[in-house]
Structures are given as structure tokens and as C-alpha cells.
Amino acid sequence: MNGSPEATASPSAAAPKDYRLLVPREWFRVDLTQDRWRGRLKTFVDRQSQGRNVSPDLARNVWTTLRNAAEAGRARGAMEFFLLTTSQNGGMPASLLVSLLPLGETPADPRQYATWLEAREPEGRAGRKVSVVDLAAGTAVRVLGTTSLDIHVHMSGGKGYLVLSFSAPLTGMSGPMEQLCDVMAGSLRWVM
């Protein structure tokens, strides 16, 4: 796969079997395709609470928030959930949800998909910037918000889009955090 729009937009090209994504080791991985994903989230919350001044109520709230995010993500095709583990007060500084979005009503061409996404943006999210970028894995639609960055990478073979949904509620999505997320997205490779 050469990453050109022509090569990635063709539904006749072979669909990838899997993907590889480089994520820093500080990010805790939860495989949402496994039945034990709730236990992995509980492990994350327990590790974040150990040795810190984290109240049981805050730990329970973090657990509930993460569980709800994971369940909502699974309902929309999420496969993996990564959580940044460097917070000192038990808060979650950043996360990454990796999902498969089948084509369905979604345009296969990334440029048309970007236009489609812009048209679907609710007015309250008008500050989000939609652009088309070329990554090593192919053409992608990049949607940047104040605290989020979604990168929709087109998959060959008519499969749809692999969506990397980054969230940084504490730091916001700018400067080093935005750069880190872009580097992670740029590391995406298909396994054919």
C-alpha cells in the first residue's frame, strides 16, 4: 500500500487483516474485544489510586466514567482503549479509543468523507477543524477540537475507516499533546 489517495480509495484493493500502532508504554491498554475488559479497567483505576491521595468516591467516579466510555465505544465498534497513566491526582490526562467504522452511509472517498463530517457537525462543535491528511497508512480525515483529536484513516477493500479518537480533557489538545497524538497516528501501519 503506498498511501496515495488512489490506492487507498479503491474498494477492489485488498482489505487489511489487522493494524499496528505505536503507543508509548506509559499508556495502559484495554482490549475491548475480550470479555475481561472491565477487569482491566478496574486494574487501571486501582493502580492510579495506589499511593496517591485519591478518595474512594473519586476512584469510583473514574471507574464509572471509563466503563461508560468503553461501553459506548464498544457499541460503536471500539476495539482498544488506551489510557495515559501519568496523572498525580487520579484524573485521566489523556485517552485513545480505536474503533472500526464500517462504510454504511459514510463516503468511501476521504475528501468526500471530510465534507460529510463537516456537514454533520452540531453547531456547538463549530470550533472543530476538519482537514484531510496523508499518513503512511493512507489518506485520513483529521478532526481537531479543543480537547479532542479524531483521525479517521481510510481502509482499503471497502472496509471503512479506522478511527483513532484521542481525548485530553485536562491539558487540551494543543502543543505537545497534539504533537504526540499526531505521531501516534502517523505510526499506524496495516497488516496485509
Tab-separated table of N, CA and C in Angstrom, residues 21-165:
chain	number	residue	atom	x	y	z
A	21	LEU	N	0.000	-0.109	15.733
A	21	LEU	CA	0.010	1.271	16.184
A	21	LEU	C	0.994	1.385	17.329
A	22	LEU	N	1.932	2.320	17.220
A	22	LEU	CA	2.891	2.535	18.302
A	22	LEU	C	2.282	3.473	19.337
A	23	VAL	N	2.229	2.998	20.574
A	23	VAL	CA	1.680	3.763	21.685
A	23	VAL	C	2.737	3.755	22.791
A	24	PRO	N	3.068	4.915	23.369
A	24	PRO	CA	4.074	4.939	24.435
A	24	PRO	C	3.722	3.991	25.573
A	25	ARG	N	4.742	3.419	26.203
A	25	ARG	CA	4.492	2.417	27.242
A	25	ARG	C	3.766	2.970	28.462
A	26	GLU	N	3.742	4.288	28.639
A	26	GLU	CA	3.016	4.875	29.765
A	26	GLU	C	1.500	4.772	29.592
A	27	TRP	N	1.067	4.446	28.390
A	27	TRP	CA	-0.365	4.345	28.111
A	27	TRP	C	-0.808	2.909	28.410
A	28	PHE	N	-1.822	2.766	29.240
A	28	PHE	CA	-2.360	1.474	29.667
A	28	PHE	C	-3.354	0.990	28.617
A	29	ARG	N	-3.208	-0.245	28.148
A	29	ARG	CA	-4.054	-0.790	27.075
A	29	ARG	C	-5.154	-1.677	27.636
A	30	VAL	N	-6.368	-1.465	27.130
A	30	VAL	CA	-7.511	-2.323	27.441
A	30	VAL	C	-8.050	-2.849	26.116
A	31	ASP	N	-8.024	-4.171	25.953
A	31	ASP	CA	-8.553	-4.801	24.745
A	31	ASP	C	-10.061	-4.946	24.920
A	32	LEU	N	-10.824	-4.154	24.193
A	32	LEU	CA	-12.276	-4.158	24.341
A	32	LEU	C	-12.948	-5.324	23.624
A	33	THR	N	-12.167	-6.122	22.897
A	33	THR	CA	-12.740	-7.292	22.230
A	33	THR	C	-12.743	-8.507	23.154
A	34	GLN	N	-12.081	-8.410	24.291
A	34	GLN	CA	-12.011	-9.508	25.263
A	34	GLN	C	-13.075	-9.333	26.341
A	35	ASP	N	-13.581	-10.442	26.849
A	35	ASP	CA	-14.605	-10.394	27.894
A	35	ASP	C	-14.090	-9.772	29.189
A	36	ARG	N	-12.813	-9.806	29.430
A	36	ARG	CA	-12.253	-9.319	30.698
A	36	ARG	C	-11.905	-7.822	30.682
A	37	TRP	N	-12.435	-7.056	29.743
A	37	TRP	CA	-12.064	-5.648	29.633
A	37	TRP	C	-12.458	-4.853	30.872
A	38	ARG	N	-13.561	-5.199	31.547
A	38	ARG	CA	-13.955	-4.467	32.756
A	38	ARG	C	-12.911	-4.651	33.864
A	39	GLY	N	-12.393	-5.856	33.990
A	39	GLY	CA	-11.340	-6.126	34.974
A	39	GLY	C	-10.077	-5.337	34.688
A	40	ARG	N	-9.741	-5.198	33.408
A	40	ARG	CA	-8.555	-4.406	33.032
A	40	ARG	C	-8.767	-2.939	33.398
A	41	LEU	N	-9.970	-2.410	33.176
A	41	LEU	CA	-10.253	-1.024	33.574
A	41	LEU	C	-10.147	-0.865	35.088
A	42	LYS	N	-10.647	-1.846	35.829
A	42	LYS	CA	-10.565	-1.801	37.291
A	42	LYS	C	-9.107	-1.815	37.729
A	43	THR	N	-8.288	-2.616	37.084
A	43	THR	CA	-6.850	-2.649	37.379
A	43	THR	C	-6.225	-1.285	37.159
A	44	PHE	N	-6.587	-0.621	36.054
A	44	PHE	CA	-6.066	0.716	35.774
A	44	PHE	C	-6.434	1.689	36.886
A	45	VAL	N	-7.703	1.710	37.277
A	45	VAL	CA	-8.159	2.637	38.318
A	45	VAL	C	-7.455	2.334	39.638
A	46	ASP	N	-7.332	1.059	39.982
A	46	ASP	CA	-6.646	0.685	41.231
A	46	ASP	C	-5.187	1.135	41.220
A	47	ARG	N	-4.501	0.940	40.109
A	47	ARG	CA	-3.093	1.364	40.004
A	47	ARG	C	-2.958	2.883	40.118
A	48	GLN	N	-3.894	3.601	39.522
A	48	GLN	CA	-3.843	5.061	39.584
A	48	GLN	C	-4.118	5.571	40.996
A	49	SER	N	-4.877	4.822	41.764
A	49	SER	CA	-5.244	5.240	43.117
A	49	SER	C	-4.180	4.892	44.154
A	50	GLN	N	-3.402	3.844	43.907
A	50	GLN	CA	-2.403	3.389	44.879
A	50	GLN	C	-1.358	4.457	45.172
A	51	GLY	N	-1.126	4.682	46.464
A	51	GLY	CA	-0.083	5.606	46.885
A	51	GLY	C	-0.371	7.067	46.620
A	52	ARG	N	-1.569	7.376	46.232
A	52	ARG	CA	-1.951	8.755	45.956
A	52	ARG	C	-3.113	9.121	46.868
A	53	ASN	N	-3.315	10.362	47.039
A	53	ASN	CA	-4.402	10.835	47.887
A	53	ASN	C	-5.694	10.889	47.068
A	54	VAL	N	-6.189	9.698	46.686
A	54	VAL	CA	-7.385	9.587	45.857
A	54	VAL	C	-8.501	9.007	46.719
A	55	SER	N	-9.577	9.734	46.830
A	55	SER	CA	-10.698	9.265	47.644
A	55	SER	C	-11.393	8.097	46.952
A	56	PRO	N	-12.028	7.228	47.744
A	56	PRO	CA	-12.787	6.126	47.133
A	56	PRO	C	-13.885	6.632	46.191
A	57	ASP	N	-14.487	7.772	46.531
A	57	ASP	CA	-15.523	8.331	45.646
A	57	ASP	C	-14.944	8.725	44.294
A	58	LEU	N	-13.764	9.370	44.292
A	58	LEU	CA	-13.136	9.753	43.034
A	58	LEU	C	-12.761	8.510	42.229
A	59	ALA	N	-12.199	7.497	42.889
A	59	ALA	CA	-11.844	6.261	42.191
A	59	ALA	C	-13.084	5.615	41.577
A	60	ARG	N	-14.175	5.595	42.307
A	60	ARG	CA	-15.424	5.019	41.807
A	60	ARG	C	-15.951	5.840	40.623
A	61	ASN	N	-15.864	7.162	40.714
A	61	ASN	CA	-16.306	8.019	39.608
A	61	ASN	C	-15.459	7.817	38.364
A	62	VAL	N	-14.137	7.682	38.550
A	62	VAL	CA	-13.245	7.432	37.403
A	62	VAL	C	-13.600	6.097	36.774
A	63	TRP	N	-13.783	5.077	37.614
A	63	TRP	CA	-14.152	3.745	37.116
A	63	TRP	C	-15.453	3.815	36.313
A	64	THR	N	-16.466	4.486	36.847
A	64	THR	CA	-17.766	4.591	36.180
A	64	THR	C	-17.641	5.333	34.852
A	65	THR	N	-16.899	6.434	34.860
A	65	THR	CA	-16.702	7.211	33.631
A	65	THR	C	-16.002	6.378	32.565
A	66	LEU	N	-14.934	5.678	32.956
A	66	LEU	CA	-14.192	4.857	31.996
A	66	LEU	C	-15.038	3.693	31.487
A	67	ARG	N	-15.778	3.058	32.386
A	67	ARG	CA	-16.637	1.943	31.984
A	67	ARG	C	-17.691	2.425	30.994
A	68	ASN	N	-18.319	3.568	31.285
A	68	ASN	CA	-19.333	4.107	30.376
A	68	ASN	C	-18.730	4.466	29.023
A	69	ALA	N	-17.536	5.059	29.030
A	69	ALA	CA	-16.862	5.409	27.763
A	69	ALA	C	-16.544	4.148	26.969
A	70	ALA	N	-16.070	3.115	27.657
A	70	ALA	CA	-15.736	1.861	26.975
A	70	ALA	C	-16.984	1.195	26.420
A	71	GLU	N	-18.067	1.161	27.204
A	71	GLU	CA	-19.305	0.542	26.722
A	71	GLU	C	-19.876	1.297	25.528
A	72	ALA	N	-19.866	2.631	25.595
A	72	ALA	CA	-20.348	3.428	24.468
A	72	ALA	C	-19.454	3.208	23.250
A	73	GLY	N	-18.154	3.142	23.460
A	73	GLY	CA	-17.225	2.883	22.365
A	73	GLY	C	-17.446	1.515	21.738
A	74	ARG	N	-17.627	0.496	22.566
A	74	ARG	CA	-17.878	-0.861	22.049
A	74	ARG	C	-19.142	-0.893	21.193
A	75	ALA	N	-20.153	-0.138	21.593
A	75	ALA	CA	-21.398	-0.086	20.824
A	75	ALA	C	-21.180	0.542	19.447
A	76	ARG	N	-20.100	1.333	19.317
A	76	ARG	CA	-19.791	1.991	18.035
A	76	ARG	C	-18.567	1.367	17.356
A	77	GLY	N	-18.202	0.147	17.721
A	77	GLY	CA	-17.119	-0.553	17.034
A	77	GLY	C	-15.740	-0.394	17.647
A	78	ALA	N	-15.635	0.076	18.889
A	78	ALA	CA	-14.324	0.240	19.513
A	78	ALA	C	-13.691	-1.119	19.803
A	79	MET	N	-12.378	-1.179	19.577
A	79	MET	CA	-11.632	-2.418	19.786
A	79	MET	C	-10.585	-2.280	20.886
A	80	GLU	N	-10.025	-1.087	21.035
A	80	GLU	CA	-8.981	-0.864	22.033
A	80	GLU	C	-9.195	0.481	22.708
A	81	PHE	N	-8.770	0.543	23.972
A	81	PHE	CA	-8.884	1.751	24.775
A	81	PHE	C	-7.534	1.925	25.455
A	82	PHE	N	-6.864	3.037	25.198
A	82	PHE	CA	-5.576	3.330	25.825
A	82	PHE	C	-5.753	4.512	26.764
A	83	LEU	N	-5.130	4.426	27.946
A	83	LEU	CA	-5.272	5.460	28.970
A	83	LEU	C	-3.893	5.902	29.422
A	84	LEU	N	-3.646	7.206	29.427
A	84	LEU	CA	-2.368	7.734	29.876
A	84	LEU	C	-2.326	7.657	31.393
A	85	THR	N	-1.251	7.107	31.930
A	85	THR	CA	-1.181	6.772	33.353
A	85	THR	C	-0.291	7.679	34.182
A	86	THR	N	-0.050	8.902	33.750
A	86	THR	CA	0.903	9.748	34.478
A	86	THR	C	0.259	10.772	35.395
A	87	SER	N	-1.039	10.737	35.581
A	87	SER	CA	-1.709	11.722	36.421
A	87	SER	C	-1.353	11.530	37.892
A	88	GLN	N	-1.075	12.613	38.593
A	88	GLN	CA	-0.719	12.546	40.002
A	88	GLN	C	-1.921	12.578	40.932
A	89	ASN	N	-3.070	13.056	40.476
A	89	ASN	CA	-4.219	13.207	41.369
A	89	ASN	C	-5.358	12.241	41.065
A	90	GLY	N	-5.115	11.253	40.225
A	90	GLY	CA	-6.149	10.283	39.910
A	90	GLY	C	-6.986	10.659	38.701
A	91	GLY	N	-6.856	11.872	38.197
A	91	GLY	CA	-7.576	12.275	36.992
A	91	GLY	C	-6.957	11.637	35.768
A	92	MET	N	-7.703	11.575	34.690
A	92	MET	CA	-7.204	10.953	33.477
A	92	MET	C	-6.756	12.033	32.494
A	93	PRO	N	-5.443	12.189	32.287
A	93	PRO	CA	-4.969	13.256	31.418
A	93	PRO	C	-5.241	13.031	29.937
A	94	ALA	N	-5.275	11.776	29.475
A	94	ALA	CA	-5.493	11.542	28.052
A	94	ALA	C	-5.930	10.101	27.818
A	95	SER	N	-6.638	9.914	26.701
A	95	SER	CA	-7.049	8.569	26.314
A	95	SER	C	-7.084	8.459	24.800
A	96	LEU	N	-7.115	7.226	24.331
A	96	LEU	CA	-7.230	6.918	22.906
A	96	LEU	C	-8.181	5.744	22.771
A	97	LEU	N	-9.210	5.913	21.977
A	97	LEU	CA	-10.165	4.852	21.673
A	97	LEU	C	-9.998	4.525	20.193
A	98	VAL	N	-9.716	3.255	19.875
A	98	VAL	CA	-9.525	2.809	18.491
A	98	VAL	C	-10.765	2.035	18.069
A	99	SER	N	-11.412	2.497	16.984
A	99	SER	CA	-12.678	1.912	16.538
A	99	SER	C	-12.656	1.635	15.044
A	100	LEU	N	-13.490	0.694	14.642
A	100	LEU	CA	-13.712	0.422	13.228
A	100	LEU	C	-15.073	0.990	12.857
A	101	LEU	N	-15.081	1.878	11.871
A	101	LEU	CA	-16.322	2.476	11.379
A	101	LEU	C	-16.578	1.927	9.977
A	102	PRO	N	-17.523	0.975	9.840
A	102	PRO	CA	-17.828	0.441	8.511
A	102	PRO	C	-18.391	1.544	7.613
A	103	LEU	N	-18.290	1.346	6.313
A	103	LEU	CA	-18.723	2.392	5.386
A	103	LEU	C	-20.195	2.752	5.537
A	104	GLY	N	-21.124	1.841	5.381
A	104	GLY	CA	-22.550	2.172	5.515
A	104	GLY	C	-22.900	3.416	4.713
A	105	GLU	N	-23.395	4.459	5.394
A	105	GLU	CA	-23.735	5.734	4.743
A	105	GLU	C	-22.508	6.617	4.550
A	106	THR	N	-21.403	6.213	5.103
A	106	THR	CA	-20.180	7.006	5.090
A	106	THR	C	-19.532	6.986	3.710
A	107	PRO	N	-19.181	8.141	3.151
A	107	PRO	CA	-18.487	8.156	1.854
A	107	PRO	C	-17.128	7.444	1.938
A	108	ALA	N	-16.814	6.666	0.917
A	108	ALA	CA	-15.540	5.942	0.887
A	108	ALA	C	-14.368	6.878	0.605
A	109	ASP	N	-14.572	7.892	-0.205
A	109	ASP	CA	-13.504	8.829	-0.539
A	109	ASP	C	-13.239	9.750	0.657
A	110	PRO	N	-12.005	9.797	1.157
A	110	PRO	CA	-11.711	10.617	2.337
A	110	PRO	C	-12.063	12.097	2.187
A	111	ARG	N	-11.903	12.672	1.000
A	111	ARG	CA	-12.228	14.087	0.826
A	111	ARG	C	-13.747	14.312	0.921
A	112	GLN	N	-14.514	13.404	0.326
A	112	GLN	CA	-15.966	13.483	0.450
A	112	GLN	C	-16.389	13.212	1.899
A	113	TYR	N	-15.680	12.302	2.549
A	113	TYR	CA	-15.963	11.988	3.947
A	113	TYR	C	-15.726	13.214	4.834
A	114	ALA	N	-14.664	13.976	4.564
A	114	ALA	CA	-14.383	15.200	5.326
A	114	ALA	C	-15.530	16.195	5.156
A	115	THR	N	-16.009	16.362	3.932
A	115	THR	CA	-17.142	17.255	3.672
A	115	THR	C	-18.384	16.755	4.398
A	116	TRP	N	-18.610	15.458	4.371
A	116	TRP	CA	-19.753	14.839	5.051
A	116	TRP	C	-19.676	15.084	6.563
A	117	LEU	N	-18.465	14.921	7.139
A	117	LEU	CA	-18.290	15.172	8.574
A	117	LEU	C	-18.563	16.637	8.921
A	118	GLU	N	-18.054	17.553	8.112
A	118	GLU	CA	-18.288	18.984	8.365
A	118	GLU	C	-19.785	19.299	8.356
A	119	ALA	N	-20.522	18.691	7.434
A	119	ALA	CA	-21.958	18.944	7.340
A	119	ALA	C	-22.716	18.377	8.534
A	120	ARG	N	-22.181	17.340	9.163
A	120	ARG	CA	-22.845	16.691	10.297
A	120	ARG	C	-22.481	17.299	11.648
A	121	GLU	N	-21.534	18.222	11.669
A	121	GLU	CA	-21.102	18.823	12.933
A	121	GLU	C	-22.222	19.627	13.567
A	122	PRO	N	-22.569	19.314	14.812
A	122	PRO	CA	-23.561	20.143	15.502
A	122	PRO	C	-23.009	21.554	15.714
A	123	GLU	N	-23.884	22.523	15.819
A	123	GLU	CA	-23.447	23.921	15.954
A	123	GLU	C	-22.554	24.143	17.163
A	124	GLY	N	-22.779	23.414	18.245
A	124	GLY	CA	-21.968	23.586	19.443
A	124	GLY	C	-20.529	23.148	19.266
A	125	ARG	N	-20.243	22.417	18.209
A	125	ARG	CA	-18.890	21.937	17.959
A	125	ARG	C	-18.269	22.649	16.758
A	126	ALA	N	-18.751	23.828	16.477
A	126	ALA	CA	-18.314	24.563	15.288
A	126	ALA	C	-16.830	24.893	15.317
A	127	GLY	N	-16.218	24.901	16.490
A	127	GLY	CA	-14.804	25.224	16.597
A	127	GLY	C	-13.892	24.099	16.142
A	128	ARG	N	-14.451	22.963	15.773
A	128	ARG	CA	-13.628	21.834	15.333
A	128	ARG	C	-13.134	22.065	13.906
A	129	LYS	N	-11.880	21.709	13.666
A	129	LYS	CA	-11.277	21.901	12.344
A	129	LYS	C	-11.157	20.545	11.654
A	130	VAL	N	-11.734	20.440	10.474
A	130	VAL	CA	-11.697	19.209	9.693
A	130	VAL	C	-10.726	19.409	8.536
A	131	SER	N	-9.808	18.461	8.376
A	131	SER	CA	-8.845	18.528	7.272
A	131	SER	C	-8.537	17.113	6.790
A	132	VAL	N	-7.953	17.019	5.604
A	132	VAL	CA	-7.534	15.745	5.029
A	132	VAL	C	-6.013	15.717	5.063
A	133	VAL	N	-5.457	14.618	5.577
A	133	VAL	CA	-4.006	14.474	5.693
A	133	VAL	C	-3.583	13.130	5.111
A	134	ASP	N	-2.338	13.060	4.685
A	134	ASP	CA	-1.776	11.801	4.198
A	134	ASP	C	-0.884	11.218	5.276
A	135	LEU	N	-1.183	9.991	5.669
A	135	LEU	CA	-0.367	9.253	6.630
A	135	LEU	C	0.266	8.072	5.905
A	136	ALA	N	1.227	7.435	6.532
A	136	ALA	CA	1.850	6.254	5.929
A	136	ALA	C	0.816	5.163	5.664
A	137	ALA	N	-0.228	5.081	6.496
A	137	ALA	CA	-1.272	4.070	6.334
A	137	ALA	C	-2.298	4.454	5.276
A	138	GLY	N	-2.277	5.694	4.816
A	138	GLY	CA	-3.220	6.128	3.794
A	138	GLY	C	-3.787	7.504	4.087
A	139	THR	N	-4.750	7.886	3.294
A	139	THR	CA	-5.387	9.190	3.450
A	139	THR	C	-6.315	9.150	4.657
A	140	ALA	N	-6.279	10.223	5.448
A	140	ALA	CA	-7.071	10.275	6.672
A	140	ALA	C	-7.774	11.622	6.789
A	141	VAL	N	-8.867	11.621	7.530
A	141	VAL	CA	-9.584	12.841	7.856
A	141	VAL	C	-9.272	13.148	9.306
A	142	ARG	N	-8.788	14.360	9.536
A	142	ARG	CA	-8.352	14.795	10.866
A	142	ARG	C	-9.352	15.827	11.379
A	143	VAL	N	-9.926	15.562	12.575
A	143	VAL	CA	-10.909	16.455	13.174
A	143	VAL	C	-10.353	16.901	14.524
A	144	LEU	N	-9.937	18.163	14.595
A	144	LEU	CA	-9.308	18.707	15.791
A	144	LEU	C	-10.286	19.586	16.553
A	145	GLY	N	-10.473	19.288	17.833
A	145	GLY	CA	-11.293	20.088	18.727
A	145	GLY	C	-10.441	20.632	19.860
A	146	THR	N	-11.053	21.307	20.784
A	146	THR	CA	-10.326	21.899	21.906
A	146	THR	C	-9.669	20.842	22.779
A	147	THR	N	-10.386	19.756	23.067
A	147	THR	CA	-9.851	18.695	23.928
A	147	THR	C	-9.839	17.335	23.237
A	148	SER	N	-10.056	17.310	21.928
A	148	SER	CA	-10.105	16.029	21.224
A	148	SER	C	-9.446	16.124	19.852
A	149	LEU	N	-9.004	14.962	19.386
A	149	LEU	CA	-8.460	14.821	18.040
A	149	LEU	C	-8.911	13.462	17.523
A	150	ASP	N	-9.711	13.472	16.466
A	150	ASP	CA	-10.164	12.234	15.843
A	150	ASP	C	-9.494	12.123	14.487
A	151	ILE	N	-8.898	10.971	14.240
A	151	ILE	CA	-8.257	10.732	12.954
A	151	ILE	C	-8.913	9.496	12.353
A	152	HIS	N	-9.579	9.703	11.217
A	152	HIS	CA	-10.324	8.653	10.520
A	152	HIS	C	-9.455	8.205	9.342
A	153	VAL	N	-8.860	7.016	9.455
A	153	VAL	CA	-7.935	6.526	8.429
A	153	VAL	C	-8.682	5.552	7.523
A	154	HIS	N	-8.712	5.879	6.238
A	154	HIS	CA	-9.411	5.043	5.269
A	154	HIS	C	-8.720	3.687	5.147
A	155	MET	N	-9.544	2.624	5.146
A	155	MET	CA	-9.035	1.261	4.961
A	155	MET	C	-9.369	0.797	3.555
A	156	SER	N	-8.436	0.123	2.920
A	156	SER	CA	-8.700	-0.403	1.580
A	156	SER	C	-9.675	-1.574	1.659
A	157	GLY	N	-10.157	-2.000	0.516
A	157	GLY	CA	-11.051	-3.152	0.454
A	157	GLY	C	-12.484	-2.855	0.835
A	158	GLY	N	-12.844	-1.576	0.909
A	158	GLY	CA	-14.216	-1.217	1.227
A	158	GLY	C	-14.611	-1.485	2.670
A	159	LYS	N	-13.628	-1.633	3.558
A	159	LYS	CA	-13.903	-1.941	4.970
A	159	LYS	C	-14.470	-0.756	5.733
A	160	GLY	N	-13.999	0.448	5.429
A	160	GLY	CA	-14.448	1.625	6.162
A	160	GLY	C	-13.274	2.446	6.655
A	161	TYR	N	-13.383	2.926	7.886
A	161	TYR	CA	-12.353	3.770	8.478
A	161	TYR	C	-11.941	3.218	9.839
A	162	LEU	N	-10.655	3.263	10.111
A	162	LEU	CA	-10.163	3.005	11.460
A	162	LEU	C	-10.099	4.387	12.109
A	163	VAL	N	-10.797	4.551	13.220
A	163	VAL	CA	-10.893	5.856	13.861
A	163	VAL	C	-10.068	5.850	15.140
A	164	LEU	N	-9.131	6.788	15.213
A	164	LEU	CA	-8.314	6.999	16.407
A	164	LEU	C	-8.879	8.233	17.098
A	165	SER	N	-9.545	8.020	18.225
A	165	SER	CA	-10.189	9.122	18.958
A	165	SER	C	-9.383	9.446	20.206
